[in-house]
């Protein structure tokens, strides 16, 4: 049996009681934290609460050579991830591999950033369009910096439909956790290059440390927000589209947004 368990948003205490019970009943416990990361805890703290050793897996262990998966043929294996399990396509692929090996699987869900964002900002979840991910720039063979324009395109398409965009920020082993500030700078860089005005006067919302006792939520125009200090990771970005009057009020009162936001309502 292979049980996929979502651990929630911030620390070891976010796991559900059902998930905690499954971990404690498992023969072996594995975890990956490259798709997401619980910033409020450590593997040692997790092991203390769970009463189990947690074997950390690399991207290669999960995506390329999941040799550990064979253990689930005759053992009870728990596979832990941040957030909600199966949100990442990597985990869907792993579940399919298990199925192909004749391994029974089950899912125990956890709190997800995709639903937490709506609660923290007051933006209605059914008004979100396609999400986007901003990767770190990379160097081309010519030594020039390459900034992906795909997330900008996604925001532009959603904006034209009046929809909000949830923007995931890159996690890199060497470069670390991308900040809201860098994400906005990259989007505005693409905009200047194209001579367009999607982000120029757009309202954006930055969220830091969702799931903690004191998450930070700040709304402002993108040009202003890029200079705001969001502090420690994890960060995530939202670019709202057209706003319902309740959403606009929420951004002003719950996210310390400028009063002018109230003018951008349907």
Tab-separated table of C-alpha atoms in Angstrom:
chain	number	residue	atom	x	y	z
A	1	UNK	CA	0.000	0.000	0.000
A	2	UNK	CA	1.222	3.484	-0.879
A	3	UNK	CA	-0.523	6.312	0.964
A	4	UNK	CA	-0.067	9.865	-0.319
A	5	UNK	CA	-0.445	12.338	2.541
A	6	UNK	CA	-0.683	16.114	2.195
A	7	UNK	CA	0.871	17.839	5.205
A	8	UNK	CA	-0.729	21.259	4.853
A	9	UNK	CA	0.830	24.684	4.623
A	10	UNK	CA	3.334	25.600	7.298
A	11	UNK	CA	4.467	23.228	10.048
A	12	UNK	CA	4.227	19.675	11.362
A	13	UNK	CA	0.949	20.402	13.169
A	14	UNK	CA	-0.937	21.089	9.929
A	15	UNK	CA	-1.267	17.380	9.159
A	16	UNK	CA	-4.789	15.997	9.591
A	17	UNK	CA	-5.556	13.474	12.319
A	18	UNK	CA	-6.251	10.920	9.595
A	19	UNK	CA	-2.870	11.675	8.038
A	20	UNK	CA	-1.069	11.478	11.369
A	21	UNK	CA	-2.614	8.110	12.114
A	22	UNK	CA	-1.602	6.785	8.692
A	23	UNK	CA	1.991	7.973	9.197
A	24	UNK	CA	2.239	6.278	12.568
A	25	UNK	CA	0.865	3.029	11.128
A	26	UNK	CA	3.277	3.028	8.165
A	27	UNK	CA	6.240	0.686	7.911
A	28	UNK	CA	8.318	3.327	6.103
A	29	UNK	CA	7.811	7.073	5.678
A	30	UNK	CA	9.169	9.062	2.736
A	31	UNK	CA	8.845	12.768	1.983
A	32	UNK	CA	9.739	15.213	-0.784
A	33	UNK	CA	9.974	18.964	-0.271
A	34	UNK	CA	11.170	20.242	-3.638
A	35	UNK	CA	7.661	20.940	-4.997
A	36	UNK	CA	6.700	22.703	-1.771
A	37	UNK	CA	8.207	23.189	1.660
A	38	UNK	CA	6.930	23.484	5.221
A	39	UNK	CA	8.858	26.536	6.373
A	40	UNK	CA	7.729	26.313	10.002
A	41	UNK	CA	9.250	22.955	10.783
A	42	UNK	CA	12.215	20.618	10.304
A	43	UNK	CA	12.487	16.889	9.609
A	44	UNK	CA	13.532	16.429	13.239
A	45	UNK	CA	10.384	18.119	14.538
A	46	UNK	CA	8.266	16.062	12.179
A	47	UNK	CA	9.876	12.829	13.347
A	48	UNK	CA	9.289	13.773	16.974
A	49	UNK	CA	5.566	14.305	16.391
A	50	UNK	CA	5.111	11.367	14.044
A	51	UNK	CA	7.186	8.897	16.009
A	52	UNK	CA	8.715	7.726	12.713
A	53	UNK	CA	11.912	8.285	10.781
A	54	UNK	CA	11.266	10.424	7.692
A	55	UNK	CA	13.360	9.529	4.644
A	56	UNK	CA	13.829	12.620	2.469
A	57	UNK	CA	13.696	12.092	-1.288
A	58	UNK	CA	15.320	14.190	-4.000
A	59	UNK	CA	13.672	15.134	-7.296
A	60	UNK	CA	15.598	12.308	-8.959
A	61	UNK	CA	14.364	9.831	-6.329
A	62	UNK	CA	10.776	10.728	-7.158
A	63	UNK	CA	10.755	11.502	-10.858
A	64	UNK	CA	13.544	9.428	-12.383
A	65	UNK	CA	14.557	6.517	-10.179
A	66	UNK	CA	11.862	5.790	-7.570
A	67	UNK	CA	13.493	2.531	-6.493
A	68	UNK	CA	11.963	2.977	-3.020
A	69	UNK	CA	8.543	2.447	-4.622
A	70	UNK	CA	9.123	-1.308	-4.722
A	71	UNK	CA	8.837	-1.329	-0.913
A	72	UNK	CA	5.118	-0.602	-1.273
A	73	UNK	CA	4.561	-3.997	-2.890
A	74	UNK	CA	4.701	-5.742	0.484
A	75	UNK	CA	4.893	-2.879	3.016
A	76	UNK	CA	2.716	-0.017	4.176
A	77	UNK	CA	4.431	3.105	2.792
A	78	UNK	CA	3.557	6.738	3.534
A	79	UNK	CA	4.613	9.399	1.022
A	80	UNK	CA	4.487	12.953	2.415
A	81	UNK	CA	4.237	16.237	0.552
A	82	UNK	CA	3.617	19.843	1.483
A	83	UNK	CA	0.162	21.251	0.809
A	84	UNK	CA	-2.418	18.888	-0.659
A	85	UNK	CA	-1.326	15.673	-2.259
A	86	UNK	CA	-1.837	15.263	-6.026
A	87	UNK	CA	-1.748	19.008	-6.736
A	88	UNK	CA	1.596	18.466	-8.452
A	89	UNK	CA	1.637	16.456	-11.686
A	90	UNK	CA	4.775	14.779	-10.323
A	91	UNK	CA	2.672	13.063	-7.696
A	92	UNK	CA	0.020	12.016	-10.200
A	93	UNK	CA	2.766	10.418	-12.279
A	94	UNK	CA	4.089	8.609	-9.201
A	95	UNK	CA	0.634	7.287	-8.379
A	96	UNK	CA	0.263	5.980	-11.936
A	97	UNK	CA	3.649	4.253	-11.689
A	98	UNK	CA	2.503	2.578	-8.504
A	99	UNK	CA	-0.717	1.444	-10.161
A	100	UNK	CA	1.268	-0.035	-13.049
A	101	UNK	CA	3.311	-2.021	-10.525
A	102	UNK	CA	0.133	-3.395	-8.977
A	103	UNK	CA	0.498	-1.281	-5.833
A	104	UNK	CA	-2.695	-0.135	-4.151
A	105	UNK	CA	-2.788	3.605	-3.430
A	106	UNK	CA	-4.887	5.954	-1.336
A	107	UNK	CA	-4.978	9.698	-0.751
A	108	UNK	CA	-5.203	11.720	2.464
A	109	UNK	CA	-5.637	15.378	1.637
A	110	UNK	CA	-4.183	18.416	3.371
A	111	UNK	CA	-4.723	22.163	3.258
A	112	UNK	CA	-3.715	23.651	-0.089
A	113	UNK	CA	-2.346	27.093	-0.931
A	114	UNK	CA	-4.878	27.277	-3.767
A	115	UNK	CA	-7.754	27.415	-1.295
A	116	UNK	CA	-5.835	29.308	1.405
A	117	UNK	CA	-5.218	32.195	-0.998
A	118	UNK	CA	-8.949	32.805	-1.363
A	119	UNK	CA	-9.423	32.821	2.389
A	120	UNK	CA	-6.492	35.152	3.069
A	121	UNK	CA	-7.254	37.673	0.324
A	122	UNK	CA	-11.040	37.557	0.115
A	123	UNK	CA	-10.839	36.793	-3.617
A	124	UNK	CA	-13.539	34.330	-4.651
A	125	UNK	CA	-12.142	30.976	-5.728
A	126	UNK	CA	-14.459	30.494	-8.711
A	127	UNK	CA	-13.162	33.712	-10.271
A	128	UNK	CA	-9.614	32.370	-10.780
A	129	UNK	CA	-8.415	31.416	-14.227
A	130	UNK	CA	-5.413	29.338	-15.236
A	131	UNK	CA	-2.546	29.519	-12.748
A	132	UNK	CA	1.038	30.361	-13.697
A	133	UNK	CA	4.537	29.588	-12.417
A	134	UNK	CA	7.483	31.977	-12.594
A	135	UNK	CA	10.874	30.246	-12.922
A	136	UNK	CA	14.190	31.877	-12.181
A	137	UNK	CA	15.852	33.413	-15.256
A	138	UNK	CA	18.591	31.339	-16.846
A	139	UNK	CA	21.567	32.104	-19.054
A	140	UNK	CA	21.430	31.288	-22.733
A	141	UNK	CA	24.356	29.806	-24.605
A	142	UNK	CA	25.290	33.354	-25.536
A	143	UNK	CA	25.468	34.326	-21.876
A	144	UNK	CA	22.366	36.529	-21.902
A	145	UNK	CA	19.644	36.373	-19.264
A	146	UNK	CA	16.473	34.663	-20.411
A	147	UNK	CA	13.211	35.531	-18.648
A	148	UNK	CA	10.215	33.299	-19.334
A	149	UNK	CA	7.311	35.212	-20.863
A	150	UNK	CA	4.790	32.396	-20.345
A	151	UNK	CA	3.526	33.565	-16.931
A	152	UNK	CA	3.019	37.071	-18.316
A	153	UNK	CA	0.958	35.615	-21.167
A	154	UNK	CA	-1.176	33.664	-18.711
A	155	UNK	CA	-1.850	36.775	-16.626
A	156	UNK	CA	-2.684	38.727	-19.790
A	157	UNK	CA	-5.140	36.085	-21.009
A	158	UNK	CA	-6.856	35.858	-17.619
A	159	UNK	CA	-6.998	39.652	-17.361
A	160	UNK	CA	-8.757	39.900	-20.714
A	161	UNK	CA	-11.401	37.531	-19.318
A	162	UNK	CA	-11.640	39.420	-16.025
A	163	UNK	CA	-10.185	36.465	-14.104
A	164	UNK	CA	-7.674	36.336	-11.250
A	165	UNK	CA	-4.294	34.614	-11.668
A	166	UNK	CA	-2.555	32.598	-8.964
A	167	UNK	CA	1.191	32.764	-9.578
A	168	UNK	CA	3.471	30.127	-8.054
A	169	UNK	CA	7.060	31.183	-7.407
A	170	UNK	CA	10.122	29.076	-8.136
A	171	UNK	CA	12.005	26.992	-5.573
A	172	UNK	CA	15.582	26.248	-6.575
A	173	UNK	CA	18.244	24.317	-4.658
A	174	UNK	CA	20.895	26.922	-5.429
A	175	UNK	CA	18.904	30.148	-5.819
A	176	UNK	CA	16.486	29.465	-2.984
A	177	UNK	CA	12.874	30.611	-2.688
A	178	UNK	CA	11.720	33.251	-5.133
A	179	UNK	CA	10.236	36.365	-3.539
A	180	UNK	CA	7.131	38.290	-4.573
A	181	UNK	CA	9.473	41.215	-5.271
A	182	UNK	CA	11.582	39.348	-7.810
A	183	UNK	CA	8.480	37.830	-9.416
A	184	UNK	CA	6.993	41.291	-9.995
A	185	UNK	CA	10.298	42.630	-11.317
A	186	UNK	CA	10.427	39.792	-13.858
A	187	UNK	CA	6.829	40.371	-14.976
A	188	UNK	CA	7.407	44.112	-15.327
A	189	UNK	CA	10.624	43.414	-17.251
A	190	UNK	CA	8.676	41.366	-19.786
A	191	UNK	CA	6.104	44.139	-20.013
A	192	UNK	CA	8.703	46.835	-20.680
A	193	UNK	CA	10.292	44.631	-23.336
A	194	UNK	CA	6.948	44.252	-25.105
A	195	UNK	CA	5.742	47.793	-24.597
A	196	UNK	CA	2.455	46.569	-23.126
A	197	UNK	CA	0.502	47.686	-20.063
A	198	UNK	CA	-1.007	44.629	-18.397
A	199	UNK	CA	0.969	44.938	-15.157
A	200	UNK	CA	1.735	48.651	-15.209
A	201	UNK	CA	-1.396	49.709	-13.322
A	202	UNK	CA	-2.493	46.247	-12.200
A	203	UNK	CA	-3.304	45.502	-8.597
A	204	UNK	CA	-1.241	42.625	-7.229
A	205	UNK	CA	-1.404	40.752	-3.940
A	206	UNK	CA	1.592	39.208	-2.227
A	207	UNK	CA	1.218	36.550	0.456
A	208	UNK	CA	3.974	35.321	2.741
A	209	UNK	CA	4.012	32.416	5.189
A	210	UNK	CA	0.454	31.218	4.593
A	211	UNK	CA	-0.628	28.813	7.304
A	212	UNK	CA	1.499	30.408	9.996
A	213	UNK	CA	0.090	32.256	12.999
A	214	UNK	CA	0.861	35.586	11.350
A	215	UNK	CA	0.709	35.353	7.574
A	216	UNK	CA	1.418	38.566	5.682
A	217	UNK	CA	-1.040	39.674	2.987
A	218	UNK	CA	-0.448	42.925	1.116
A	219	UNK	CA	-2.239	44.392	-1.897
A	220	UNK	CA	-1.016	47.334	-3.945
A	221	UNK	CA	-0.273	48.353	-7.488
A	222	UNK	CA	2.461	46.143	-8.930
A	223	UNK	CA	4.993	48.971	-9.288
A	224	UNK	CA	4.613	49.768	-5.580
A	225	UNK	CA	4.334	46.208	-4.327
A	226	UNK	CA	7.666	45.164	-5.830
A	227	UNK	CA	9.394	47.300	-3.165
A	228	UNK	CA	7.401	45.982	-0.196
A	229	UNK	CA	9.257	43.850	2.361
A	230	UNK	CA	7.488	40.489	2.615
A	231	UNK	CA	10.103	38.920	4.864
A	232	UNK	CA	10.834	35.222	5.004
A	233	UNK	CA	9.432	32.629	2.532
A	234	UNK	CA	7.322	30.993	1.282
A	235	UNK	CA	5.775	33.671	-0.925
A	236	UNK	CA	3.013	33.485	-3.491
A	237	UNK	CA	1.556	36.107	-5.816
A	238	UNK	CA	-1.963	36.868	-7.037
A	239	UNK	CA	-2.853	39.217	-9.872
A	240	UNK	CA	-6.585	39.945	-9.626
A	241	UNK	CA	-8.769	40.555	-12.643
A	242	UNK	CA	-12.098	42.356	-12.399
A	243	UNK	CA	-13.225	42.669	-8.788
A	244	UNK	CA	-16.607	42.091	-7.198
A	245	UNK	CA	-17.270	44.881	-4.706
A	246	UNK	CA	-16.804	42.453	-1.797
A	247	UNK	CA	-13.440	41.370	-3.209
A	248	UNK	CA	-12.344	44.985	-3.561
A	249	UNK	CA	-13.418	45.739	-0.001
A	250	UNK	CA	-11.530	42.660	1.233
A	251	UNK	CA	-8.319	43.761	-0.492
A	252	UNK	CA	-8.587	47.175	1.156
A	253	UNK	CA	-9.532	45.977	4.636
A	254	UNK	CA	-7.859	42.563	4.840
A	255	UNK	CA	-4.816	43.166	2.644
A	256	UNK	CA	-4.108	46.844	3.382
A	257	UNK	CA	-4.679	47.784	-0.238
A	258	UNK	CA	-5.111	51.363	-1.458
A	259	UNK	CA	-8.631	52.818	-1.408
A	260	UNK	CA	-8.448	53.291	-5.193
A	261	UNK	CA	-8.997	49.551	-5.540
A	262	UNK	CA	-12.676	50.212	-4.834
A	263	UNK	CA	-12.875	51.949	-8.203
A	264	UNK	CA	-11.887	48.742	-10.055
A	265	UNK	CA	-15.118	46.845	-9.498
A	266	UNK	CA	-17.656	45.289	-11.820
